Amino acid sequence: FRDIIFEANNSYVPMLSIFGEPKSGKSTLARSLSSMFGESLPDGINLESGSTSTGIRRVLSSCQNAIVWLNEYKNTLPSTTLGMLKGIADGSGKITGRNTGGNETKNYPPRSSALICGQDLPTQDPAIFSRVISCHIDKKERNKEAFRKLVEIEKHQILTNVTCELLSYRNSIAENYRIMEPHITSKIREEFKANEIPDDDRLVLNFTSILTPFAILQDETIEPKLDFGFSFNEVLAIVVQMAKNHIDVQ
């Protein structure tokens, strides 16, 4: 639903930042999310290994409403790479000339969102940090049997079934996003005020962008019903904690 949210937000969709210690499960989570959109690079696009900004922009422009996994983020990345990352949320691409001898140009605007993964939280450029929803992965014992089942599911690309099922609700998201968004924004602001979190417009918009579709899909009038296994209030409580962590870093 990235295109729907992007338009409703006046050309903006936040990125997801997954960070944590080595072997904490960052890549496992990123790989699973990427697998929901079909076969992808097993370790994502490595930002440190020579991937060019132009190449990454072309990947982001070649697929629509997917998640592109950008791996091995470091705050020491070149300024050109950081600049490219900053433009993903705003939908700004790169304009290049065509080798036709005329004045023709080609634009590569991102049509998918990005998942930035690495040991560093993207704080080098405040403009990037304000455009991400940061998710810290703790290094703790995992359920090995559940992990084995997940690997098997990913190997057979079964996770795409989840995406296909969610796509059947696209019309509901398109019809109700602008109606539901003001209510969700007000709810988030109320929770921020109750928890003494600064009323930061960009931070509110970041979380509104993910909570609004979730609220629509949880609506009792939606058929067939979706069972996520967790409620809107449970997700809202997590959002409040994530917002506190974000402000602490700022």
PDB file of C-alpha atoms in Angstrom:
ATOM      1  CA  PHE A   1       0.000   0.000   0.000  1.00  0.00           C
ATOM      2  CA  ARG A   2       3.037   2.268  -0.252  1.00  0.00           C
ATOM      3  CA  ASP A   3       1.649   4.279  -3.181  1.00  0.00           C
ATOM      4  CA  ILE A   4      -1.638   4.970  -1.366  1.00  0.00           C
ATOM      5  CA  ILE A   5       0.145   6.126   1.790  1.00  0.00           C
ATOM      6  CA  PHE A   6       2.699   8.127  -0.226  1.00  0.00           C
ATOM      7  CA  GLU A   7      -0.028  10.113  -1.968  1.00  0.00           C
ATOM      8  CA  ALA A   8      -2.061  10.658   1.208  1.00  0.00           C
ATOM      9  CA  ASN A   9       1.079  11.907   3.013  1.00  0.00           C
ATOM     10  CA  ASN A  10       1.834  14.461   0.274  1.00  0.00           C
ATOM     11  CA  SER A  11       4.713  12.433  -1.188  1.00  0.00           C
ATOM     12  CA  TYR A  12       6.197  10.786   1.875  1.00  0.00           C
ATOM     13  CA  VAL A  13       6.529   7.263   3.312  1.00  0.00           C
ATOM     14  CA  PRO A  14       8.891   6.472   6.218  1.00  0.00           C
ATOM     15  CA  MET A  15      11.588   3.816   5.982  1.00  0.00           C
ATOM     16  CA  LEU A  16      12.186   1.007   8.477  1.00  0.00           C
ATOM     17  CA  SER A  17      15.531   0.826  10.268  1.00  0.00           C
ATOM     18  CA  ILE A  18      16.504  -2.472  11.903  1.00  0.00           C
ATOM     19  CA  PHE A  19      19.613  -2.253  14.065  1.00  0.00           C
ATOM     20  CA  GLY A  20      21.301  -4.276  16.796  1.00  0.00           C
ATOM     21  CA  GLU A  21      24.300  -6.371  17.763  1.00  0.00           C
ATOM     22  CA  PRO A  22      25.805  -9.031  15.466  1.00  0.00           C
ATOM     23  CA  LYS A  23      23.862 -12.318  15.450  1.00  0.00           C
ATOM     24  CA  SER A  24      20.830 -10.658  17.036  1.00  0.00           C
ATOM     25  CA  GLY A  25      18.465 -11.636  14.219  1.00  0.00           C
ATOM     26  CA  LYS A  26      18.450  -8.446  12.134  1.00  0.00           C
ATOM     27  CA  SER A  27      19.089 -10.222   8.841  1.00  0.00           C
ATOM     28  CA  THR A  28      16.578 -12.962   9.659  1.00  0.00           C
ATOM     29  CA  LEU A  29      13.832 -10.376  10.143  1.00  0.00           C
ATOM     30  CA  ALA A  30      14.867  -8.400   7.067  1.00  0.00           C
ATOM     31  CA  ARG A  31      15.012 -11.553   4.935  1.00  0.00           C
ATOM     32  CA  SER A  32      11.528 -12.600   6.061  1.00  0.00           C
ATOM     33  CA  LEU A  33      10.034  -9.208   5.220  1.00  0.00           C
ATOM     34  CA  SER A  34      11.753  -9.244   1.821  1.00  0.00           C
ATOM     35  CA  SER A  35      10.487 -12.771   1.170  1.00  0.00           C
ATOM     36  CA  MET A  36       6.917 -11.486   1.341  1.00  0.00           C
ATOM     37  CA  PHE A  37       7.553  -9.874  -2.056  1.00  0.00           C
ATOM     38  CA  GLY A  38       9.149 -12.832  -3.812  1.00  0.00           C
ATOM     39  CA  GLU A  39      12.686 -14.034  -4.295  1.00  0.00           C
ATOM     40  CA  SER A  40      15.341 -11.463  -3.403  1.00  0.00           C
ATOM     41  CA  LEU A  41      19.069 -11.286  -2.726  1.00  0.00           C
ATOM     42  CA  PRO A  42      19.841 -13.623   0.211  1.00  0.00           C
ATOM     43  CA  ASP A  43      21.655 -10.844   2.092  1.00  0.00           C
ATOM     44  CA  GLY A  44      19.973  -7.802   0.612  1.00  0.00           C
ATOM     45  CA  ILE A  45      21.799  -4.992  -1.174  1.00  0.00           C
ATOM     46  CA  ASN A  46      25.088  -4.425   0.639  1.00  0.00           C
ATOM     47  CA  LEU A  47      25.631  -0.691   1.114  1.00  0.00           C
ATOM     48  CA  GLU A  48      29.317  -1.228   1.953  1.00  0.00           C
ATOM     49  CA  SER A  49      30.344  -3.519  -0.889  1.00  0.00           C
ATOM     50  CA  GLY A  50      30.399  -1.032  -3.733  1.00  0.00           C
ATOM     51  CA  SER A  51      26.688  -0.855  -4.581  1.00  0.00           C
ATOM     52  CA  THR A  52      26.230   2.480  -6.331  1.00  0.00           C
ATOM     53  CA  SER A  53      23.549   5.020  -5.472  1.00  0.00           C
ATOM     54  CA  THR A  54      22.383   4.951  -9.091  1.00  0.00           C
ATOM     55  CA  GLY A  55      22.071   1.160  -9.041  1.00  0.00           C
ATOM     56  CA  ILE A  56      20.071   1.215  -5.808  1.00  0.00           C
ATOM     57  CA  ARG A  57      17.771   3.915  -7.179  1.00  0.00           C
ATOM     58  CA  ARG A  58      17.117   1.771 -10.246  1.00  0.00           C
ATOM     59  CA  VAL A  59      16.178  -1.204  -8.063  1.00  0.00           C
ATOM     60  CA  LEU A  60      13.810   0.970  -6.005  1.00  0.00           C
ATOM     61  CA  SER A  61      12.262   2.247  -9.225  1.00  0.00           C
ATOM     62  CA  SER A  62      11.933  -1.165 -10.876  1.00  0.00           C
ATOM     63  CA  CYS A  63       9.484  -2.643  -8.369  1.00  0.00           C
ATOM     64  CA  GLN A  64       6.345  -1.122  -6.894  1.00  0.00           C
ATOM     65  CA  ASN A  65       4.944  -1.282  -3.350  1.00  0.00           C
ATOM     66  CA  ALA A  66       7.601  -3.739  -2.216  1.00  0.00           C
ATOM     67  CA  ILE A  67      10.340  -3.580   0.427  1.00  0.00           C
ATOM     68  CA  VAL A  68      13.945  -3.257  -0.737  1.00  0.00           C
ATOM     69  CA  TRP A  69      16.409  -4.551   1.852  1.00  0.00           C
ATOM     70  CA  LEU A  70      19.495  -2.325   2.163  1.00  0.00           C
ATOM     71  CA  ASN A  71      22.013  -4.154   4.329  1.00  0.00           C
ATOM     72  CA  GLU A  72      25.164  -3.244   6.285  1.00  0.00           C
ATOM     73  CA  TYR A  73      24.270   0.355   6.980  1.00  0.00           C
ATOM     74  CA  LYS A  74      27.053   2.331   8.681  1.00  0.00           C
ATOM     75  CA  ASN A  75      27.124   5.962   9.734  1.00  0.00           C
ATOM     76  CA  THR A  76      30.458   6.197   7.918  1.00  0.00           C
ATOM     77  CA  LEU A  77      28.924   5.581   4.478  1.00  0.00           C
ATOM     78  CA  PRO A  78      29.798   8.123   1.744  1.00  0.00           C
ATOM     79  CA  SER A  79      27.737  11.307   1.621  1.00  0.00           C
ATOM     80  CA  THR A  80      26.366  10.320  -1.798  1.00  0.00           C
ATOM     81  CA  THR A  81      24.913   7.126  -0.307  1.00  0.00           C
ATOM     82  CA  LEU A  82      23.459   9.000   2.665  1.00  0.00           C
ATOM     83  CA  GLY A  83      21.913  11.521   0.294  1.00  0.00           C
ATOM     84  CA  MET A  84      20.355   8.732  -1.752  1.00  0.00           C
ATOM     85  CA  LEU A  85      18.855   7.170   1.407  1.00  0.00           C
ATOM     86  CA  LYS A  86      17.402  10.499   2.458  1.00  0.00           C
ATOM     87  CA  GLY A  87      15.533  10.801  -0.830  1.00  0.00           C
ATOM     88  CA  ILE A  88      13.823   7.399  -0.661  1.00  0.00           C
ATOM     89  CA  ALA A  89      11.181   8.484   1.846  1.00  0.00           C
ATOM     90  CA  ASP A  90      10.399  11.614  -0.166  1.00  0.00           C
ATOM     91  CA  GLY A  91      10.221   9.767  -3.471  1.00  0.00           C
ATOM     92  CA  SER A  92      13.018  11.786  -5.050  1.00  0.00           C
ATOM     93  CA  GLY A  93      14.964   9.958  -7.722  1.00  0.00           C
ATOM     94  CA  LYS A  94      17.886  10.707 -10.005  1.00  0.00           C
ATOM     95  CA  ILE A  95      17.535  12.326 -13.411  1.00  0.00           C
ATOM     96  CA  THR A  96      20.020  11.161 -16.019  1.00  0.00           C
ATOM     97  CA  GLY A  97      20.492  12.080 -19.657  1.00  0.00           C
ATOM     98  CA  ARG A  98      19.764   9.610 -22.438  1.00  0.00           C
ATOM     99  CA  ASN A  99      22.535   8.756 -24.860  1.00  0.00           C
ATOM    100  CA  THR A 100      20.466   9.829 -27.860  1.00  0.00           C
ATOM    101  CA  GLY A 101      22.223  13.042 -28.868  1.00  0.00           C
ATOM    102  CA  GLY A 102      19.154  15.077 -27.847  1.00  0.00           C
ATOM    103  CA  ASN A 103      17.780  16.592 -24.647  1.00  0.00           C
ATOM    104  CA  GLU A 104      15.966  13.475 -23.458  1.00  0.00           C
ATOM    105  CA  THR A 105      16.258  12.541 -19.783  1.00  0.00           C
ATOM    106  CA  LYS A 106      15.203   9.619 -17.630  1.00  0.00           C
ATOM    107  CA  ASN A 107      14.071   9.780 -14.010  1.00  0.00           C
ATOM    108  CA  TYR A 108      14.371   6.961 -11.463  1.00  0.00           C
ATOM    109  CA  PRO A 109      11.903   7.798  -8.663  1.00  0.00           C
ATOM    110  CA  PRO A 110      11.624   5.158  -5.909  1.00  0.00           C
ATOM    111  CA  ARG A 111       8.362   3.222  -6.161  1.00  0.00           C
ATOM    112  CA  SER A 112       9.087   0.938  -3.206  1.00  0.00           C
ATOM    113  CA  SER A 113      10.044   1.543   0.383  1.00  0.00           C
ATOM    114  CA  ALA A 114      13.356   0.644   2.006  1.00  0.00           C
ATOM    115  CA  LEU A 115      14.398  -1.458   4.951  1.00  0.00           C
ATOM    116  CA  ILE A 116      17.756  -0.250   6.280  1.00  0.00           C
ATOM    117  CA  CYS A 117      19.620  -2.887   8.275  1.00  0.00           C
ATOM    118  CA  GLY A 118      22.902  -2.708  10.187  1.00  0.00           C
ATOM    119  CA  GLN A 119      24.660  -2.445  13.521  1.00  0.00           C
ATOM    120  CA  ASP A 120      24.444   1.358  13.476  1.00  0.00           C
ATOM    121  CA  LEU A 121      21.342   3.412  14.141  1.00  0.00           C
ATOM    122  CA  PRO A 122      21.205   5.945  11.243  1.00  0.00           C
ATOM    123  CA  THR A 123      22.038   9.065  13.238  1.00  0.00           C
ATOM    124  CA  GLN A 124      24.826  10.507  11.064  1.00  0.00           C
ATOM    125  CA  ASP A 125      22.340  12.636   9.153  1.00  0.00           C
ATOM    126  CA  PRO A 126      19.382  13.921  11.243  1.00  0.00           C
ATOM    127  CA  ALA A 127      17.331  14.126   8.047  1.00  0.00           C
ATOM    128  CA  ILE A 128      17.670  10.349   7.574  1.00  0.00           C
ATOM    129  CA  PHE A 129      16.972   9.585  11.231  1.00  0.00           C
ATOM    130  CA  SER A 130      13.767  11.636  11.131  1.00  0.00           C
ATOM    131  CA  ARG A 131      12.599   9.580   8.132  1.00  0.00           C
ATOM    132  CA  VAL A 132      12.932   6.129   9.716  1.00  0.00           C
ATOM    133  CA  ILE A 133      10.966   4.023  12.135  1.00  0.00           C
ATOM    134  CA  SER A 134      13.778   2.495  14.169  1.00  0.00           C
ATOM    135  CA  CYS A 135      13.437  -1.054  15.483  1.00  0.00           C
ATOM    136  CA  HIS A 136      16.089  -2.360  17.889  1.00  0.00           C
ATOM    137  CA  ILE A 137      16.642  -6.129  17.838  1.00  0.00           C
ATOM    138  CA  ASP A 138      17.759  -7.604  21.159  1.00  0.00           C
ATOM    139  CA  LYS A 139      20.272 -10.411  21.237  1.00  0.00           C
ATOM    140  CA  LYS A 140      18.426 -13.159  23.096  1.00  0.00           C
ATOM    141  CA  GLU A 141      17.585 -16.822  22.863  1.00  0.00           C
ATOM    142  CA  ARG A 142      15.295 -17.670  19.945  1.00  0.00           C
ATOM    143  CA  ASN A 143      12.781 -20.437  19.387  1.00  0.00           C
ATOM    144  CA  LYS A 144      14.828 -22.810  17.234  1.00  0.00           C
ATOM    145  CA  GLU A 145      11.839 -24.883  16.105  1.00  0.00           C
ATOM    146  CA  ALA A 146       9.935 -21.769  15.021  1.00  0.00           C
ATOM    147  CA  PHE A 147      13.034 -20.569  13.179  1.00  0.00           C
ATOM    148  CA  ARG A 148      13.345 -23.911  11.361  1.00  0.00           C
ATOM    149  CA  LYS A 149       9.723 -23.635  10.206  1.00  0.00           C
ATOM    150  CA  LEU A 150      10.291 -20.051   9.076  1.00  0.00           C
ATOM    151  CA  VAL A 151      13.299 -21.051   6.975  1.00  0.00           C
ATOM    152  CA  GLU A 152      11.234 -23.816   5.348  1.00  0.00           C
ATOM    153  CA  ILE A 153       8.404 -21.389   4.576  1.00  0.00           C
ATOM    154  CA  GLU A 154      10.806 -18.870   3.061  1.00  0.00           C
ATOM    155  CA  LYS A 155      12.527 -21.535   0.954  1.00  0.00           C
ATOM    156  CA  HIS A 156       9.235 -22.352  -0.753  1.00  0.00           C
ATOM    157  CA  GLN A 157       8.252 -18.663  -1.039  1.00  0.00           C
ATOM    158  CA  ILE A 158       5.073 -19.273   0.934  1.00  0.00           C
ATOM    159  CA  LEU A 159       5.280 -15.851   2.578  1.00  0.00           C
ATOM    160  CA  THR A 160       4.104 -14.315  -0.697  1.00  0.00           C
ATOM    161  CA  ASN A 161       0.705 -15.848   0.107  1.00  0.00           C
ATOM    162  CA  VAL A 162       0.441 -13.400   3.018  1.00  0.00           C
ATOM    163  CA  THR A 163       1.118 -10.504   0.664  1.00  0.00           C
ATOM    164  CA  CYS A 164      -1.442 -11.760  -1.846  1.00  0.00           C
ATOM    165  CA  GLU A 165      -4.060 -12.038   0.893  1.00  0.00           C
ATOM    166  CA  LEU A 166      -3.370  -8.503   2.096  1.00  0.00           C
ATOM    167  CA  LEU A 167      -3.593  -7.228  -1.485  1.00  0.00           C
ATOM    168  CA  SER A 168      -7.218  -8.331  -1.583  1.00  0.00           C
ATOM    169  CA  TYR A 169      -7.923  -5.498   0.892  1.00  0.00           C
ATOM    170  CA  ARG A 170      -6.290  -2.820  -1.265  1.00  0.00           C
ATOM    171  CA  ASN A 171      -9.608  -1.165  -2.186  1.00  0.00           C
ATOM    172  CA  SER A 172     -10.499  -0.866   1.498  1.00  0.00           C
ATOM    173  CA  ILE A 173      -7.174   0.858   2.206  1.00  0.00           C
ATOM    174  CA  ALA A 174      -7.586   3.205  -0.777  1.00  0.00           C
ATOM    175  CA  GLU A 175     -11.157   4.131   0.155  1.00  0.00           C
ATOM    176  CA  ASN A 176     -10.637   4.574   3.890  1.00  0.00           C
ATOM    177  CA  TYR A 177      -7.069   5.795   4.426  1.00  0.00           C
ATOM    178  CA  ARG A 178      -7.826   9.530   4.236  1.00  0.00           C
ATOM    179  CA  ILE A 179     -10.943   9.037   6.378  1.00  0.00           C
ATOM    180  CA  MET A 180      -9.182   7.030   9.095  1.00  0.00           C
ATOM    181  CA  GLU A 181      -5.858   8.911   9.140  1.00  0.00           C
ATOM    182  CA  PRO A 182      -7.028  12.013  11.121  1.00  0.00           C
ATOM    183  CA  HIS A 183      -8.467   9.776  13.855  1.00  0.00           C
ATOM    184  CA  ILE A 184      -5.258   7.758  14.145  1.00  0.00           C
ATOM    185  CA  THR A 185      -3.156  10.923  14.166  1.00  0.00           C
ATOM    186  CA  SER A 186      -5.260  12.338  17.018  1.00  0.00           C
ATOM    187  CA  LYS A 187      -4.961   9.066  18.936  1.00  0.00           C
ATOM    188  CA  ILE A 188      -1.165   9.038  18.584  1.00  0.00           C
ATOM    189  CA  ARG A 189      -0.911  12.680  19.680  1.00  0.00           C
ATOM    190  CA  GLU A 190      -3.051  11.914  22.742  1.00  0.00           C
ATOM    191  CA  GLU A 191      -0.777   9.018  23.684  1.00  0.00           C
ATOM    192  CA  PHE A 192       2.338  11.134  23.138  1.00  0.00           C
ATOM    193  CA  LYS A 193       0.921  13.857  25.389  1.00  0.00           C
ATOM    194  CA  ALA A 194      -0.037  11.350  28.092  1.00  0.00           C
ATOM    195  CA  ASN A 195       3.492   9.921  28.014  1.00  0.00           C
ATOM    196  CA  GLU A 196       5.225  13.335  27.854  1.00  0.00           C
ATOM    197  CA  ILE A 197       6.614  12.704  24.365  1.00  0.00           C
ATOM    198  CA  PRO A 198       7.249  15.887  22.319  1.00  0.00           C
ATOM    199  CA  ASP A 199       4.627  16.497  19.643  1.00  0.00           C
ATOM    200  CA  ASP A 200       6.954  16.055  16.658  1.00  0.00           C
ATOM    201  CA  ASP A 201       5.003  16.231  13.376  1.00  0.00           C
ATOM    202  CA  ARG A 202       7.381  13.966  11.433  1.00  0.00           C
ATOM    203  CA  LEU A 203       7.473  11.369  14.218  1.00  0.00           C
ATOM    204  CA  VAL A 204       3.667  11.350  14.410  1.00  0.00           C
ATOM    205  CA  LEU A 205       3.406  11.011  10.627  1.00  0.00           C
ATOM    206  CA  ASN A 206       5.840   8.085  10.605  1.00  0.00           C
ATOM    207  CA  PHE A 207       3.724   6.070  13.009  1.00  0.00           C
ATOM    208  CA  THR A 208       0.414   7.200  11.499  1.00  0.00           C
ATOM    209  CA  SER A 209       1.615   5.745   8.196  1.00  0.00           C
ATOM    210  CA  ILE A 210       1.744   2.223   9.624  1.00  0.00           C
ATOM    211  CA  LEU A 211      -1.046   2.386  12.211  1.00  0.00           C
ATOM    212  CA  THR A 212      -3.693   3.710   9.816  1.00  0.00           C
ATOM    213  CA  PRO A 213      -3.638   0.684   7.433  1.00  0.00           C
ATOM    214  CA  PHE A 214      -3.547  -1.612  10.461  1.00  0.00           C
ATOM    215  CA  ALA A 215      -6.611   0.098  11.963  1.00  0.00           C
ATOM    216  CA  ILE A 216      -8.479  -0.226   8.664  1.00  0.00           C
ATOM    217  CA  LEU A 217      -7.678  -3.938   8.420  1.00  0.00           C
ATOM    218  CA  GLN A 218      -8.847  -4.396  12.031  1.00  0.00           C
ATOM    219  CA  ASP A 219     -12.203  -2.741  11.358  1.00  0.00           C
ATOM    220  CA  GLU A 220     -15.175  -4.972  12.135  1.00  0.00           C
ATOM    221  CA  THR A 221     -16.804  -4.182   8.784  1.00  0.00           C
ATOM    222  CA  ILE A 222     -13.892  -5.673   6.826  1.00  0.00           C
ATOM    223  CA  GLU A 223     -14.722  -9.032   5.237  1.00  0.00           C
ATOM    224  CA  PRO A 224     -13.272 -11.562   5.518  1.00  0.00           C
ATOM    225  CA  LYS A 225     -11.972 -10.835   8.997  1.00  0.00           C
ATOM    226  CA  LEU A 226      -8.219 -10.692   9.589  1.00  0.00           C
ATOM    227  CA  ASP A 227      -6.671 -12.040  12.770  1.00  0.00           C
ATOM    228  CA  PHE A 228      -3.212 -10.586  13.371  1.00  0.00           C
ATOM    229  CA  GLY A 229      -2.850 -12.124  16.819  1.00  0.00           C
ATOM    230  CA  PHE A 230      -2.449  -8.704  18.457  1.00  0.00           C
ATOM    231  CA  SER A 231      -4.720  -5.709  18.956  1.00  0.00           C
ATOM    232  CA  PHE A 232      -4.498  -2.077  17.901  1.00  0.00           C
ATOM    233  CA  ASN A 233      -3.915  -0.993  21.508  1.00  0.00           C
ATOM    234  CA  GLU A 234      -1.045  -3.453  21.859  1.00  0.00           C
ATOM    235  CA  VAL A 235       0.604  -2.048  18.745  1.00  0.00           C
ATOM    236  CA  LEU A 236      -0.037   1.506  19.956  1.00  0.00           C
ATOM    237  CA  ALA A 237       1.753   0.725  23.226  1.00  0.00           C
ATOM    238  CA  ILE A 238       4.780  -0.493  21.256  1.00  0.00           C
ATOM    239  CA  VAL A 239       4.669   2.665  19.123  1.00  0.00           C
ATOM    240  CA  VAL A 240       4.761   4.822  22.264  1.00  0.00           C
ATOM    241  CA  GLN A 241       7.861   3.002  23.509  1.00  0.00           C
ATOM    242  CA  MET A 242       9.528   3.260  20.099  1.00  0.00           C
ATOM    243  CA  ALA A 243       8.778   6.984  20.043  1.00  0.00           C
ATOM    244  CA  LYS A 244      10.369   7.408  23.491  1.00  0.00           C
ATOM    245  CA  ASN A 245      13.490   5.612  22.288  1.00  0.00           C
ATOM    246  CA  HIS A 246      13.607   7.767  19.170  1.00  0.00           C
ATOM    247  CA  ILE A 247      13.373  11.009  21.148  1.00  0.00           C
ATOM    248  CA  ASP A 248      16.040   9.809  23.602  1.00  0.00           C
ATOM    249  CA  VAL A 249      18.470   9.332  20.708  1.00  0.00           C
ATOM    250  CA  GLN A 250      17.642  12.749  19.233  1.00  0.00           C
TER     251      GLN A 250
END
